[in-house]
Short mmCIF file of C-alpha atoms and ligand atoms in Angstrom, two decimals:
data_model
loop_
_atom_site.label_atom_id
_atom_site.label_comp_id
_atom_site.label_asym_id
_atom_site.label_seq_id
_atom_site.Cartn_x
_atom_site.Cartn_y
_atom_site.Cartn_z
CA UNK K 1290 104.74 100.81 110.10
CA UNK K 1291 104.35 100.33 113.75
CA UNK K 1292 103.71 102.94 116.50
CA UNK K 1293 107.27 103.70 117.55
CA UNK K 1294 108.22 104.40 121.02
CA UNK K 1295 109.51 107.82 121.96
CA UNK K 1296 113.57 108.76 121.95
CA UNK K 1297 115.62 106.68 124.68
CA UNK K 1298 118.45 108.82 126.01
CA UNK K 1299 121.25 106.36 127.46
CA UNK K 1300 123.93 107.85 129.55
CA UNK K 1301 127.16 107.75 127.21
CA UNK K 1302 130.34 109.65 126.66
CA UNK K 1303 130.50 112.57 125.77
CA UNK K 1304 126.85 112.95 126.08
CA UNK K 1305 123.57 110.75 126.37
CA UNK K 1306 122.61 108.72 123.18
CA UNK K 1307 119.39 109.36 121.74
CA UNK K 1308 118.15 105.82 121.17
CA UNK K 1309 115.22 105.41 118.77
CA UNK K 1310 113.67 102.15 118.95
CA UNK K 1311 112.14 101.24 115.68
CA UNK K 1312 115.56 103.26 113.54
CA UNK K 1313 118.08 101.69 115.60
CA UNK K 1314 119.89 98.16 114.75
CA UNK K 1315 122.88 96.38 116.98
CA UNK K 1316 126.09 95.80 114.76
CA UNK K 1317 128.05 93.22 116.15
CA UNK K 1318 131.47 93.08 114.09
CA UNK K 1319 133.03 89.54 113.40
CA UNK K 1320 132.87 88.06 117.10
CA UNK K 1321 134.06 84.83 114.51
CA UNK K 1322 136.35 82.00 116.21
CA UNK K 1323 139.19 82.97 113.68
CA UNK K 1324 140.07 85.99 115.97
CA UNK K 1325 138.91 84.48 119.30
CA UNK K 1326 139.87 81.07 119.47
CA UNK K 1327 143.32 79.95 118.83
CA UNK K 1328 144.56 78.50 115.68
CA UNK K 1329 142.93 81.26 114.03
CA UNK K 1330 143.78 84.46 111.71
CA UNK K 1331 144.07 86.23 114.78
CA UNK K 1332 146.66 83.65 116.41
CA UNK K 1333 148.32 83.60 112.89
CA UNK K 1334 149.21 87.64 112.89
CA UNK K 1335 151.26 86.54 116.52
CA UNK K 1336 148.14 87.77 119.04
CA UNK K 1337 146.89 86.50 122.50
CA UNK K 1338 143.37 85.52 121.29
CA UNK K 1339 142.37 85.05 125.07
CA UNK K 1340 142.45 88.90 125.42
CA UNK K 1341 138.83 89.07 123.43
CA UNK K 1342 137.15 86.42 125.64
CA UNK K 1343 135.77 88.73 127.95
CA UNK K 1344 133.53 90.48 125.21
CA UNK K 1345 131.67 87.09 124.20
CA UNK K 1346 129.27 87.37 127.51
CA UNK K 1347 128.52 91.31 127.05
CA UNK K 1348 128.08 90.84 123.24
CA UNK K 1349 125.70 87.59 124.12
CA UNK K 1350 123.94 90.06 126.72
CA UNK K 1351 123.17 92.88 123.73
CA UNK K 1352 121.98 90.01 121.78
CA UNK K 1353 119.58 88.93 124.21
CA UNK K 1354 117.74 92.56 125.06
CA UNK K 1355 117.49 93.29 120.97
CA UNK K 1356 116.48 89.98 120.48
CA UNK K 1357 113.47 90.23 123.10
CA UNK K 1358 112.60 93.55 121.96
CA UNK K 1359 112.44 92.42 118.38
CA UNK K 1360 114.90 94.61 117.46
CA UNK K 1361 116.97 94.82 114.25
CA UNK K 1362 120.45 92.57 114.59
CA UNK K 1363 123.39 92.78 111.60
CA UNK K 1364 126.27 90.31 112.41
CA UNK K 1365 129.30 90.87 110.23
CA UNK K 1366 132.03 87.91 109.17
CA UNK K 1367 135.56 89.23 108.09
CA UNK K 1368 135.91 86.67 105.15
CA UNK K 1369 137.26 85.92 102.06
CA UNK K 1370 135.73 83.71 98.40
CA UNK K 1371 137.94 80.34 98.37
CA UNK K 1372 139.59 82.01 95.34
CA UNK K 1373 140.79 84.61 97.13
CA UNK K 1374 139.71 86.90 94.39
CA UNK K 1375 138.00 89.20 96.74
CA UNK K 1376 141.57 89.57 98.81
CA UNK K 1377 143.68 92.18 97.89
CA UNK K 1378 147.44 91.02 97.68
CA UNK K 1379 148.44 93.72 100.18
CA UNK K 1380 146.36 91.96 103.08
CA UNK K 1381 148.70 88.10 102.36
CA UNK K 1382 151.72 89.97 103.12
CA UNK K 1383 153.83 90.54 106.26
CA UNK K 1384 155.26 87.70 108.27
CA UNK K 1385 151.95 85.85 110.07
CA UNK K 1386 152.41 82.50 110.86
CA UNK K 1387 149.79 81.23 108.40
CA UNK K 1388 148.46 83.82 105.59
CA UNK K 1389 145.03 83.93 104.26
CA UNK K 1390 143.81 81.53 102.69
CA UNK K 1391 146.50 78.91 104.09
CA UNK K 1392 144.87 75.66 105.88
CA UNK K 1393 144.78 75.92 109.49
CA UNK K 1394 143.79 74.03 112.55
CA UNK K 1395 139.84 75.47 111.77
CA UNK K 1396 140.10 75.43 107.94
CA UNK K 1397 141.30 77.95 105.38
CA UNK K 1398 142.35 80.82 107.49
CA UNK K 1399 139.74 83.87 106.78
CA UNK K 1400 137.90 81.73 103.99
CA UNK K 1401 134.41 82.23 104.23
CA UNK K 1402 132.05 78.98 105.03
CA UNK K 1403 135.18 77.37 106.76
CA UNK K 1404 134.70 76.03 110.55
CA UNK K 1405 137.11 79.32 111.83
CA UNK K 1406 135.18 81.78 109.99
CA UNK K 1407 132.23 80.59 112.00
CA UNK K 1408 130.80 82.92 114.53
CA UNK K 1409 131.05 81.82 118.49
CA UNK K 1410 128.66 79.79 119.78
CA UNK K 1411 127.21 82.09 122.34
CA UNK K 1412 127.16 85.28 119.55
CA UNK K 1413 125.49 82.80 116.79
CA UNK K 1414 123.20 84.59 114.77
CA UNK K 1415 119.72 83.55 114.70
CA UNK K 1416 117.41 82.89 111.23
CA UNK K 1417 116.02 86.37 110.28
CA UNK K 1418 119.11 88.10 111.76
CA UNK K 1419 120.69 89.89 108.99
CA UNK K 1420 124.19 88.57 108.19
CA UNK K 1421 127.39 90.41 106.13
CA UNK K 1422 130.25 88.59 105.19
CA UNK K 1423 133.01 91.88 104.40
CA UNK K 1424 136.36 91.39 102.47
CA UNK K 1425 137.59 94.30 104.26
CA UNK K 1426 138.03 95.64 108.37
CA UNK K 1427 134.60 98.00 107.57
CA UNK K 1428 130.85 96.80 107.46
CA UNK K 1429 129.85 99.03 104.32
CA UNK K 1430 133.00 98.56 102.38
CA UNK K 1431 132.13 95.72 99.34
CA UNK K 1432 128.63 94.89 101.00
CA UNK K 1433 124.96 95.59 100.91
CA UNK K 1434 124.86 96.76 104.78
CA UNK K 1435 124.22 100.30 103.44
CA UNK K 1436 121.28 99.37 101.07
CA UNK K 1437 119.97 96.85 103.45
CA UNK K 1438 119.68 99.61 106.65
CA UNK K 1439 118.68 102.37 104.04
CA UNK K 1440 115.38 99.66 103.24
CA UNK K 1441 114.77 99.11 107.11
CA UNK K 1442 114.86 102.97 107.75
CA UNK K 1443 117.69 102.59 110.08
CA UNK K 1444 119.70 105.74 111.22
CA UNK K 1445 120.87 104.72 114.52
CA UNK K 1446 123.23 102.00 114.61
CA UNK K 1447 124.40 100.39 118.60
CA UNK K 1448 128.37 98.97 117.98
CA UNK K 1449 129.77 95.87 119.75
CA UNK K 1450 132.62 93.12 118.38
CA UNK K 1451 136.32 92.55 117.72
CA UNK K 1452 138.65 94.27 117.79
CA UNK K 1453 138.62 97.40 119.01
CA UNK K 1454 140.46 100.06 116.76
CA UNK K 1455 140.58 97.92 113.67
CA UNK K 1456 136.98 96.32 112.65
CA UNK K 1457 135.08 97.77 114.93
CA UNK K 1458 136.77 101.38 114.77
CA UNK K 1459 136.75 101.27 111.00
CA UNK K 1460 132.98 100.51 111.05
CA UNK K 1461 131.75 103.19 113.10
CA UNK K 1462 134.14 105.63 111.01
CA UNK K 1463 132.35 104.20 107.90
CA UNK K 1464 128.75 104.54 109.47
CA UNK K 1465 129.57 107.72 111.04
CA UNK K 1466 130.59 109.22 107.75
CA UNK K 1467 127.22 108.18 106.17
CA UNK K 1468 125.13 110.01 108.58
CA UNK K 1469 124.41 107.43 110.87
CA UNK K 1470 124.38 108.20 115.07
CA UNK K 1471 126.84 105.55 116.64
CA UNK K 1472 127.03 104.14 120.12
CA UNK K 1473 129.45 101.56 120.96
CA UNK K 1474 129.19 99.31 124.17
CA UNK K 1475 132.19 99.17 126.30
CA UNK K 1476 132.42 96.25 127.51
CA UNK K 1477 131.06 94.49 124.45
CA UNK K 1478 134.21 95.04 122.40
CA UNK K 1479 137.84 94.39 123.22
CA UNK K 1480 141.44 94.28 121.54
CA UNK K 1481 144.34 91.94 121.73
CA UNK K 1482 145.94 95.09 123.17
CA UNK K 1483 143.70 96.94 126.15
CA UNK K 1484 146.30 100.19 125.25
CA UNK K 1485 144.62 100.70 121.55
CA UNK K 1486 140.89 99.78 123.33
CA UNK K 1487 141.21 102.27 125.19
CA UNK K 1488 143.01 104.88 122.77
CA UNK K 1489 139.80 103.76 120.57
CA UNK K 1490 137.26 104.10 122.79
CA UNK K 1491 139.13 107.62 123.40
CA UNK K 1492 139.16 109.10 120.69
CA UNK K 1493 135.44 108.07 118.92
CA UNK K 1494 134.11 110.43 121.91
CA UNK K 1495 136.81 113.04 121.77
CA UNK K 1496 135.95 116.19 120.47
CA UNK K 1497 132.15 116.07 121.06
CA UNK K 1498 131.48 112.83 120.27
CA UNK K 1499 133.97 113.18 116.45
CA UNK K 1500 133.00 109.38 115.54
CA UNK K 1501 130.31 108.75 118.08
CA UNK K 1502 129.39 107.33 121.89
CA UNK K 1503 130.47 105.41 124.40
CA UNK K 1504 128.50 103.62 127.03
CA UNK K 1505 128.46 101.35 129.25
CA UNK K 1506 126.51 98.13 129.39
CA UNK K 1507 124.57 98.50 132.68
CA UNK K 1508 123.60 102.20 131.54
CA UNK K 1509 122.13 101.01 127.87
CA UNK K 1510 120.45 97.99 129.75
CA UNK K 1511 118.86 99.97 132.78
CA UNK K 1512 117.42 102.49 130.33
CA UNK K 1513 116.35 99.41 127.53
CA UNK K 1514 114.70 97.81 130.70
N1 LIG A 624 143.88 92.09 113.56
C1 LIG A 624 142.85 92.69 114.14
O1 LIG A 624 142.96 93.26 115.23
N2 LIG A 624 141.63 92.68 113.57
C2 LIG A 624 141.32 92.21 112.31
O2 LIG A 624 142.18 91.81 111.53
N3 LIG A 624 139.99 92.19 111.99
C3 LIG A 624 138.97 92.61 112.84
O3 LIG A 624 139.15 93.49 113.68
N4 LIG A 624 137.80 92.02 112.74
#
């Protein structure tokens, strides 16, 4: 074990977050061209894809300051086997255009290994980067994230990704209610609708902080520096 640095606190809502370098890890939920670019899952459940764009450059920005501090970095993939046996039947219904499963413009919609399921460009993970494909909206549902933090002595875990109040939401509320301190970055997430953001981002710090933090970019970058 190295020497670790001392407690960071960033400004956040409703109060600083105490950022341990050394125990903390960036989680960036399924920034994956099936919900950002069109012709994806996301386009298929009837959404304006074009409303997550704006996170790619802040999520490619958090990226950059844990990658140059050597920090620990979990990217998560909503996906699904090719069988589908790791889908419940529940999730294929509704009316989307295209269900899971169904060929789209990038390949199987939601199928793991297919060109949609691909993360963005600018949010690709790097080799040692650790890397959870999820059947489900939550990190720790049906994967090893738990284990795999547990081995790295992680209890501090710095949210960014897509969307909002369903992955990203869902995630924290998962971490949150395994003991883990949670921060998510503003501008580093976003929704196809900037009402249920907001309502998110709401009501993670209401009641002293019930889920977690909120902070903004600049303020976890200036205190990083
Ligand atoms: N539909 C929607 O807003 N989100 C998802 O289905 N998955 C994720 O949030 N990743």
């Amino acid at each position: 074990m190295g020497i670790e640095m001392d407690e960071v606190a960033i400004q956040a809502l409703p109060d600083a977050f105490p950022f341990v370098p050394g125990k903390t890890a960036l989680v960036v939920i399924d920034m994956q061209r099936d919900f950002i670019e069109p012709g994806g899952f996301g386009a298929a459940l009837g959404n304006d894809v074009s409303r997550l764009q704006p996170a790619i450059e802040p999520v490619a920005k958090l990226l950059a300051l844990f990658r140059a501090k050597g920090w620990p970095i979990v990217h998560t993939r909503e996906s699904h086997l090719p069988d589908l046996s790791d889908c419940p039947p529940a999730k294929r219904k509704g009316k989307p255009s295209l269900r899971i499963g169904d060929q789209g413009k990038m390949g199987r919609i939601l199928v793991r290994g297919e060109p949609g399921n691909a993360i963005v460009p600018a949010c690709a993970p790097l080799p040692g980067e650790i890397e959870i494909d999820k059947p489900g909206k939550g990190a720790f549902y049906a994967t090893a994230l738990g284990t795999i933090l547990d081995r790295k002595g992680i209890t501090h875990l710095v949210f960014a990704g897509v969307t909002t109040e369903v992955c990203v939401q869902t995630s924290m509320r998962e971490a949150n209610d395994r003991g883990y301190v949670c921060l998510v970055v503003e501008e580093a997430t976003e929704s196809y609708f900037p009402e249920y953001k907001a309502a998110a981002l709401s009501m993670i710090r209401a009641q002293g902080g019930i889920v977690g933090r909120t902070a903004k970019l600049a303020d976890l970058e200036k205190a990083l520096a």
